[in-house]
PDB file of C-alpha atoms and ligand atoms in Angstrom:
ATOM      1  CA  UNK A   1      32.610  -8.707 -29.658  1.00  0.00           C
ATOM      2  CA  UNK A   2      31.736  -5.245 -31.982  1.00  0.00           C
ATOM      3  CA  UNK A   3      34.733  -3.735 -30.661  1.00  0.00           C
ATOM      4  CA  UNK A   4      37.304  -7.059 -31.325  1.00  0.00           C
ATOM      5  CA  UNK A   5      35.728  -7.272 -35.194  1.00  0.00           C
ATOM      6  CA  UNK A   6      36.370  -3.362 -35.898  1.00  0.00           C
ATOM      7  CA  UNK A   7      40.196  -3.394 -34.071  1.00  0.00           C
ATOM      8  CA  UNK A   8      40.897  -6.322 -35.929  1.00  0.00           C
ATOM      9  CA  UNK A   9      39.633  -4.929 -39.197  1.00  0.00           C
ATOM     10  CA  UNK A  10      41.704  -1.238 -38.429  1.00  0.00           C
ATOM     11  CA  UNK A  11      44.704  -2.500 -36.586  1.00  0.00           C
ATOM     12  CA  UNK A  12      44.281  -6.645 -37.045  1.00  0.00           C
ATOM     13  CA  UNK A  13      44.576  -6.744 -33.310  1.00  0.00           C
ATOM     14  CA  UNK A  14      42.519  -6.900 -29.914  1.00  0.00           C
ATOM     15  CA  UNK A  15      43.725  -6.394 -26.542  1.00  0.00           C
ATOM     16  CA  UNK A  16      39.796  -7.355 -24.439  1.00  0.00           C
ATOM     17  CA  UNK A  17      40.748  -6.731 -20.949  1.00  0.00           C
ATOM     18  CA  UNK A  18      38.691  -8.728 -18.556  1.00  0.00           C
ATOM     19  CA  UNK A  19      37.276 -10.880 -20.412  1.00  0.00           C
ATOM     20  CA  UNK A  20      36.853 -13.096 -18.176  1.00  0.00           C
ATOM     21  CA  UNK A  21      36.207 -12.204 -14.572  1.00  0.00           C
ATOM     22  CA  UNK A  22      38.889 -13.380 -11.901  1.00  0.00           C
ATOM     23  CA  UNK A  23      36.579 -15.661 -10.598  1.00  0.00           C
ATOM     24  CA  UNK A  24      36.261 -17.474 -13.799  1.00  0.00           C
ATOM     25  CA  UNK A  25      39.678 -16.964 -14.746  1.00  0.00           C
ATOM     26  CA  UNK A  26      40.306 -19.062 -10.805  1.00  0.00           C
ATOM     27  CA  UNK A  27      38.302 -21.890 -12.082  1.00  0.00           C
ATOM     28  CA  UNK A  28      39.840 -22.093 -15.070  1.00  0.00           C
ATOM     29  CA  UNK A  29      43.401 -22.150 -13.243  1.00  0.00           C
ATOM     30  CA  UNK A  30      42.194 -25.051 -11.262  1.00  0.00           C
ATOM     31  CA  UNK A  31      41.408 -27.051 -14.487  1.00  0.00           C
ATOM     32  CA  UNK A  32      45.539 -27.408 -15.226  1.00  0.00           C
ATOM     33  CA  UNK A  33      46.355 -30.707 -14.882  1.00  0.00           C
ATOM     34  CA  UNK A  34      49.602 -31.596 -12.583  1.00  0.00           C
ATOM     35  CA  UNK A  35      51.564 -32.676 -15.396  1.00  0.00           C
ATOM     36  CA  UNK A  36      53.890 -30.421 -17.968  1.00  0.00           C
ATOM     37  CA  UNK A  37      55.190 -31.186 -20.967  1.00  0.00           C
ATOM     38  CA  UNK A  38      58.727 -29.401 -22.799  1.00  0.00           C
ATOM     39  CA  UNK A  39      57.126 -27.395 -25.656  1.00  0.00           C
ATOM     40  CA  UNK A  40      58.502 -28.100 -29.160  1.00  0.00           C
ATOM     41  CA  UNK A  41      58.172 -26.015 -31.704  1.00  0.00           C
ATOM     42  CA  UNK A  42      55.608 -26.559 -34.759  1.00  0.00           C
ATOM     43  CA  UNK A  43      53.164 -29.657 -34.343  1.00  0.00           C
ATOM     44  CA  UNK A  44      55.147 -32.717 -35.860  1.00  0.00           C
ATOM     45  CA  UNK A  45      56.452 -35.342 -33.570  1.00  0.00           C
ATOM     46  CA  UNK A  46      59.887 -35.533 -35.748  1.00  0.00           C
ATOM     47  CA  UNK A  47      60.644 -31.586 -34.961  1.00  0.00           C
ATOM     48  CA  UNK A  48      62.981 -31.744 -32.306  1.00  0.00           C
ATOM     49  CA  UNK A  49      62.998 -29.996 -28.679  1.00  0.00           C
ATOM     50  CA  UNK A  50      64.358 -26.322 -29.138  1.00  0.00           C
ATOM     51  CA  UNK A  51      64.878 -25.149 -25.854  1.00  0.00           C
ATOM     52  CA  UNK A  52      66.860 -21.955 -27.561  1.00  0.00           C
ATOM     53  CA  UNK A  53      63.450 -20.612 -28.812  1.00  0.00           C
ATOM     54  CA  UNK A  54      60.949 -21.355 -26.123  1.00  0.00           C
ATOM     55  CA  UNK A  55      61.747 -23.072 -22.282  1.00  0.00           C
ATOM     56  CA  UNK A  56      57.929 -22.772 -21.535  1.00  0.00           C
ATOM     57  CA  UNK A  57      55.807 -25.901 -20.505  1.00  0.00           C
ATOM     58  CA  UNK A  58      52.787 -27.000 -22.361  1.00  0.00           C
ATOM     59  CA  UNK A  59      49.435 -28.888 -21.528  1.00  0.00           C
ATOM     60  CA  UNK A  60      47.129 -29.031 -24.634  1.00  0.00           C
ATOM     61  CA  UNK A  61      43.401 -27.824 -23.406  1.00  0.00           C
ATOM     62  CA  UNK A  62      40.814 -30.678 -23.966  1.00  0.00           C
ATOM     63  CA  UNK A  63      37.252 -30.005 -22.886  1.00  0.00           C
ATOM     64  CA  UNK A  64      37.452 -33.323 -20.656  1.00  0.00           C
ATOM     65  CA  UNK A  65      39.307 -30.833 -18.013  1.00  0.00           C
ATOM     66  CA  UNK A  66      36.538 -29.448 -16.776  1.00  0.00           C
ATOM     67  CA  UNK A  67      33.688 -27.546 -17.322  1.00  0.00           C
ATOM     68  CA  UNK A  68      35.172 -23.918 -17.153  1.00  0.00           C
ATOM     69  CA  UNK A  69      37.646 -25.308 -20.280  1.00  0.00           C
ATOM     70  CA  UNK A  70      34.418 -26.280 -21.908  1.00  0.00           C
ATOM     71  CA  UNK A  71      33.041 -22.708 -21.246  1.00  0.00           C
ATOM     72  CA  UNK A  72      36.502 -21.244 -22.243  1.00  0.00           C
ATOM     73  CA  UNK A  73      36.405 -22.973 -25.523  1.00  0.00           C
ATOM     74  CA  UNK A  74      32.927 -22.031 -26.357  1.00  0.00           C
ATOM     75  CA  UNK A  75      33.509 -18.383 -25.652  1.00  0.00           C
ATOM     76  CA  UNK A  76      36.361 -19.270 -28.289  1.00  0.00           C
ATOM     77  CA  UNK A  77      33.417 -20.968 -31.057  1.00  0.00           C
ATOM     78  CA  UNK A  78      31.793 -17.633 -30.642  1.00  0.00           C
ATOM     79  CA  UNK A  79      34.832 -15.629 -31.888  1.00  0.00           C
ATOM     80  CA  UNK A  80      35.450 -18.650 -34.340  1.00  0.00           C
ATOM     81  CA  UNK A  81      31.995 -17.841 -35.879  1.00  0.00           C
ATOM     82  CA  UNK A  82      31.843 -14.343 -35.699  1.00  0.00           C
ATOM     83  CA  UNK A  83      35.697 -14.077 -37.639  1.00  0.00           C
ATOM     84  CA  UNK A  84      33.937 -16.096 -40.087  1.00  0.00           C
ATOM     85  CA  UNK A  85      31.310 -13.822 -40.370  1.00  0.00           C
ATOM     86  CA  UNK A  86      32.928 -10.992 -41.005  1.00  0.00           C
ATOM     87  CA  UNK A  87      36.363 -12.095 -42.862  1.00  0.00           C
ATOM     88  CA  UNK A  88      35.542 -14.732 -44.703  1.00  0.00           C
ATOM     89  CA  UNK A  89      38.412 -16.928 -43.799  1.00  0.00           C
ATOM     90  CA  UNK A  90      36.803 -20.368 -43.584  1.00  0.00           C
ATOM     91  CA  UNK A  91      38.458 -21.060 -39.962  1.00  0.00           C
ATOM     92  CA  UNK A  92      37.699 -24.609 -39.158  1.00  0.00           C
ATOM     93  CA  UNK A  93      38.940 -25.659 -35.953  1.00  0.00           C
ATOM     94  CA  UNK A  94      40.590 -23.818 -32.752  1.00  0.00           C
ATOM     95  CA  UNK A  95      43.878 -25.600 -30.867  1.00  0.00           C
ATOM     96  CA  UNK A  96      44.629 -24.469 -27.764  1.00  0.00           C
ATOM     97  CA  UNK A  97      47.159 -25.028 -25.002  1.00  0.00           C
ATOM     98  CA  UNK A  98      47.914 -24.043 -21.229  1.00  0.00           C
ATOM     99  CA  UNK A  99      51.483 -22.525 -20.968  1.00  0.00           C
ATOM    100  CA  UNK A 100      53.930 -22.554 -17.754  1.00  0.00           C
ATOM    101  CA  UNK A 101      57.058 -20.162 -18.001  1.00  0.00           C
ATOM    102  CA  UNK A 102      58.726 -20.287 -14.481  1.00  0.00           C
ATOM    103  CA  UNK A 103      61.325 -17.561 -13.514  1.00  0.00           C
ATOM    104  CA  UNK A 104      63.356 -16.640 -16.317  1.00  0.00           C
ATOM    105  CA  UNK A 105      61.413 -18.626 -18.964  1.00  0.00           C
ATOM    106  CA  UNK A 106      61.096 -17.043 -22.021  1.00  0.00           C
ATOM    107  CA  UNK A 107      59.837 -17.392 -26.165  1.00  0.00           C
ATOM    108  CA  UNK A 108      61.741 -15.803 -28.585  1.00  0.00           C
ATOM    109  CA  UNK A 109      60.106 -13.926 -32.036  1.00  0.00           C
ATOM    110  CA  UNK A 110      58.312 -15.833 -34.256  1.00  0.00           C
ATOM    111  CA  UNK A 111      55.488 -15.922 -36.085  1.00  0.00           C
ATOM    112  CA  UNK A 112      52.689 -18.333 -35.265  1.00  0.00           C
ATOM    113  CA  UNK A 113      51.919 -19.550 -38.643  1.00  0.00           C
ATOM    114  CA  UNK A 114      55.218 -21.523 -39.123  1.00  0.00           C
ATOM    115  CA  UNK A 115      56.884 -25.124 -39.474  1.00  0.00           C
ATOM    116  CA  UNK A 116      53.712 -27.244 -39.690  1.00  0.00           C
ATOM    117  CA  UNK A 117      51.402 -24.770 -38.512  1.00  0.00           C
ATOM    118  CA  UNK A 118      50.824 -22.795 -41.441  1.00  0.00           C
ATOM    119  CA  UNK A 119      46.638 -23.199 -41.253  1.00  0.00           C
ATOM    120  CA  UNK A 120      47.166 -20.989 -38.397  1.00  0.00           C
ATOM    121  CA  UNK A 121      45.260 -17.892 -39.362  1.00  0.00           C
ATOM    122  CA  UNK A 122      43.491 -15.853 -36.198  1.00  0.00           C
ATOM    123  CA  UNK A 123      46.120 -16.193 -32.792  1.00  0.00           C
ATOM    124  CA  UNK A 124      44.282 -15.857 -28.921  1.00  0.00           C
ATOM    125  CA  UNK A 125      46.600 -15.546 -25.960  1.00  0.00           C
ATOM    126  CA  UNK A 126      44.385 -15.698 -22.696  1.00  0.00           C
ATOM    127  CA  UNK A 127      46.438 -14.484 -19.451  1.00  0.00           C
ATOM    128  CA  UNK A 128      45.635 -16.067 -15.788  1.00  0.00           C
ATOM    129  CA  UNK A 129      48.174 -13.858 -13.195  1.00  0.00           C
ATOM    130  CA  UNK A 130      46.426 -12.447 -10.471  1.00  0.00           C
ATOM    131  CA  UNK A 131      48.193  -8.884  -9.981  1.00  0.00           C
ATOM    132  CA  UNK A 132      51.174  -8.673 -12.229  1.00  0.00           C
ATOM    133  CA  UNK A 133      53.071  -5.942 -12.158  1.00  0.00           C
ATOM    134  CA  UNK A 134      55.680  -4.396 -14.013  1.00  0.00           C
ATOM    135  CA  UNK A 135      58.688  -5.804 -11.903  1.00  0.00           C
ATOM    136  CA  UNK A 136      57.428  -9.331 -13.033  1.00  0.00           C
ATOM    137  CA  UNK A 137      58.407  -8.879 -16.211  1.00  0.00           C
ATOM    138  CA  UNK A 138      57.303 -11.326 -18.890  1.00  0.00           C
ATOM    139  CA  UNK A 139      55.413  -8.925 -21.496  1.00  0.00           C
ATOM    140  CA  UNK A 140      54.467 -10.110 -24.806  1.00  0.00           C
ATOM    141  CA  UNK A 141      55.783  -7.710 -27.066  1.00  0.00           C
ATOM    142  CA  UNK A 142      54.294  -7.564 -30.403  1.00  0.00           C
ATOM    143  CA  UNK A 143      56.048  -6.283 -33.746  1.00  0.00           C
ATOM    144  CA  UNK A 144      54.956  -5.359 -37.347  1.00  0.00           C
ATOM    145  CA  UNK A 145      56.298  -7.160 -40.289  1.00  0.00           C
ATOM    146  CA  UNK A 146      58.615  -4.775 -41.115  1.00  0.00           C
ATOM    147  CA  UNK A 147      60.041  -5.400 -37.470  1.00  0.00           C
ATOM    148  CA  UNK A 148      58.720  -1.929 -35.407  1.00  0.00           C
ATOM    149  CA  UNK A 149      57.003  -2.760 -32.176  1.00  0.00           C
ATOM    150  CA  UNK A 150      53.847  -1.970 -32.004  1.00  0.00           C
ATOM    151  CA  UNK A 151      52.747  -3.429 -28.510  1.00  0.00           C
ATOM    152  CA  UNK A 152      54.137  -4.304 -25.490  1.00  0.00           C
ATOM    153  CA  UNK A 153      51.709  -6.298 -23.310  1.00  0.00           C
ATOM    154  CA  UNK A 154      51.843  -7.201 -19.621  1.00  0.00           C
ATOM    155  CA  UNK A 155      50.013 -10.692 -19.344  1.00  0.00           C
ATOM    156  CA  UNK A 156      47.395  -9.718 -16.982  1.00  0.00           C
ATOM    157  CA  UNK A 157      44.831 -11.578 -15.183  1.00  0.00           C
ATOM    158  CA  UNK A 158      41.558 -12.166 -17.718  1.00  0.00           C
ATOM    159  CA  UNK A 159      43.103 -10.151 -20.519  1.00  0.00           C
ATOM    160  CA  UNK A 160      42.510 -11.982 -23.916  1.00  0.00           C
ATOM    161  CA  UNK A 161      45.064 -10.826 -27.108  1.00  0.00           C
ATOM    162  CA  UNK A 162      43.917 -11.753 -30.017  1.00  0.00           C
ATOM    163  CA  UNK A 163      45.674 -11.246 -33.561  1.00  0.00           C
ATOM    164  CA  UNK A 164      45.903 -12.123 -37.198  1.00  0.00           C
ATOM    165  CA  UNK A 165      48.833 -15.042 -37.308  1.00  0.00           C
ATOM    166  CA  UNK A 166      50.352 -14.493 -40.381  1.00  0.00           C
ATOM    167  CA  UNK A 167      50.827 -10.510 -39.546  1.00  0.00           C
ATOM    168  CA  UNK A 168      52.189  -9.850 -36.037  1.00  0.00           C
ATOM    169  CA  UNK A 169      55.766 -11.821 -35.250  1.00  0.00           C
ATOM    170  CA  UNK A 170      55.893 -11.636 -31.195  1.00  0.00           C
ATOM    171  CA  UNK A 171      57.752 -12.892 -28.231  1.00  0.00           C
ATOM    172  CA  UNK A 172      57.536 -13.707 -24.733  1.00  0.00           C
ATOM    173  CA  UNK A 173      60.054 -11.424 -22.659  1.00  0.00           C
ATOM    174  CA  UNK A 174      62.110 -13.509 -19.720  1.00  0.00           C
ATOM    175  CA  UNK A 175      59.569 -13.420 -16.658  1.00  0.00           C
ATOM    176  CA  UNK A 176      60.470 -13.024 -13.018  1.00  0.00           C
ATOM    177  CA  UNK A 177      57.790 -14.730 -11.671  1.00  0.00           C
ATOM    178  CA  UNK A 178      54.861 -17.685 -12.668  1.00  0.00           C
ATOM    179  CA  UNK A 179      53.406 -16.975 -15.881  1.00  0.00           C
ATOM    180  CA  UNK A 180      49.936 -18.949 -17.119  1.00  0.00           C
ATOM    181  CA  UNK A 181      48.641 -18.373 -20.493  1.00  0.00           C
ATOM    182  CA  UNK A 182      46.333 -20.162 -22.528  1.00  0.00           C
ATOM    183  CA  UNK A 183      47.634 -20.057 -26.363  1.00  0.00           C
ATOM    184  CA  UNK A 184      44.959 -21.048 -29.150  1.00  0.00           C
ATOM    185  CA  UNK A 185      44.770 -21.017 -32.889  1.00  0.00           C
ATOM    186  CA  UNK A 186      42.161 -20.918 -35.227  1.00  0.00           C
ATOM    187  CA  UNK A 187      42.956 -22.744 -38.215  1.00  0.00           C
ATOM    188  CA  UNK A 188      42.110 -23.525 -41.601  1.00  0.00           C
ATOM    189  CA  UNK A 189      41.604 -26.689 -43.265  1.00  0.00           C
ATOM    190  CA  UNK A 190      44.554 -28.115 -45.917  1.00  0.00           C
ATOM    191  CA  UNK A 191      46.268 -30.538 -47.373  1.00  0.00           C
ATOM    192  CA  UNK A 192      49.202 -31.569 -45.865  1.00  0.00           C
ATOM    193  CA  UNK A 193      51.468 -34.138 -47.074  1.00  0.00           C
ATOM    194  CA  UNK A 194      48.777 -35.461 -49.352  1.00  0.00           C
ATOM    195  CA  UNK A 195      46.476 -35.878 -46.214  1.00  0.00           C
ATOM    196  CA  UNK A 196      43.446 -33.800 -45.702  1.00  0.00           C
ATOM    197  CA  UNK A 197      44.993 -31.510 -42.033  1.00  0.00           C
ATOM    198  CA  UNK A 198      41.815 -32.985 -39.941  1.00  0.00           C
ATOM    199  CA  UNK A 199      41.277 -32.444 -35.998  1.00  0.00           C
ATOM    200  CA  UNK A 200      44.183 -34.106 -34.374  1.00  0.00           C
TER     201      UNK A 200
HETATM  202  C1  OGA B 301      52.820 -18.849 -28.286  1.00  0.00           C
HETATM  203  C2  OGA B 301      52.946 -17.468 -27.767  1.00  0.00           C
HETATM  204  C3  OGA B 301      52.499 -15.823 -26.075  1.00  0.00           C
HETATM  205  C4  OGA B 301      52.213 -15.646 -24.628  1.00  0.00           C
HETATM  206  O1  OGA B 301      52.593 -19.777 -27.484  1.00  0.00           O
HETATM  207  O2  OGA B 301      52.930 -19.029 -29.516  1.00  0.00           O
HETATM  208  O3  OGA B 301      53.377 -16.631 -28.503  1.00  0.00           O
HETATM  209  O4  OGA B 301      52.136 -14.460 -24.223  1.00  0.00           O
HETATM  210  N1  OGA B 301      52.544 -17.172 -26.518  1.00  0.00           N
HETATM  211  O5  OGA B 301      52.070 -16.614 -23.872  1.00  0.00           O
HETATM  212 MN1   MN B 302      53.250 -17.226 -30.594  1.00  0.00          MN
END
């Protein structure tokens, strides 16, 4: 946790490499329900389907799932807390969701914090593939804002990325084979639309 607080104060990233061990990352695997959604892009039911950005499937995590979710999303309360801690940035609430990209599924650049997301402050993307290797394809590549990559990360099994939103526009490179990730946000409270932004 020491060394995720000082990267993110230096750099404003972390890459945490098994953070969770493959047995726990199996468990949590098992906890994706049969079902898959089209992803859409931003969190309003009125944006449309924009299968030119993204083509990966969604499944939002809910602690009901299973107890290993539960456990995932209390490892995330810790980091919640201790970003508080240390940054002062009043993060209220984490959102989280299970993504599918099957062969040749991809996510173009973007920026997390964007069309209806903008309480999006602190990104964590959580990778479940058992021995990937380079021929699989399917890294995250991270840039700067002034568009220089900085990153190029291979989603391996129990590796946890975790970055400032608002700093670091990324994308998902085509993959050749099964990709699972687990994509979360921690946000912070607003006003939206004249409505207090509450837990949905
Ligand atoms: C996202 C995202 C990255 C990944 O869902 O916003 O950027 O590696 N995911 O799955
Ligand atoms: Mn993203």
């Amino acid at each position: 946790m020491n060394q995720l607080i000082d990267a993110l104060f230096t750099q404003g990233y972390y890459v945490w490499d098994d953070f969770l061990t493959e047995d726990e990352v199996g468990q949590l695997r098992d906890c994706i329900p049969e079902e898959w959604k089209k992803a859409r892009i931003g969190r309003n039911e009125e944006v449309m389907r924009e299968s030119a950005i993204r083509s990966d499937k969604i499944q939002w995590l809910h602690p009901s799932m299973g107890q290993p979710v539960e456990c995932f999303l209390s490892k995330m309360e810790q980091i919640r807390l201790e970003a508080n801690r240390h940054f002062f940035l009043g993060l209220f609430e984490y959102e989280a969701h299970f993504a599918k990209y099957e062969k040749g599924d991809f996510y173009k650049k973007h920026l997390d914090c964007f069309q209806g997301n903008e309480n999006r402050r602190l990104t964590t993307v959580f990778y479940m593939n058992e021995s990937w290797s380079e021929q699989d394809a399917g890294e995250l590549v991270v840039y700067d804002l002034d568009d220089n990559e900085i990153a190029r990360i291979p989603p391996k099994s129990g590796r946890l990325f975790v970055f400032f939103s608002e700093q670091f526009p990324h994308e998902v490179l085509p993959t050749n084979s099964e990709r699972y990730s687990i994509a979360g946000w921690f946000r912070v409270n607003g006003v939206k639309d004249n409505q207090l932004d509450i837990a949905h």
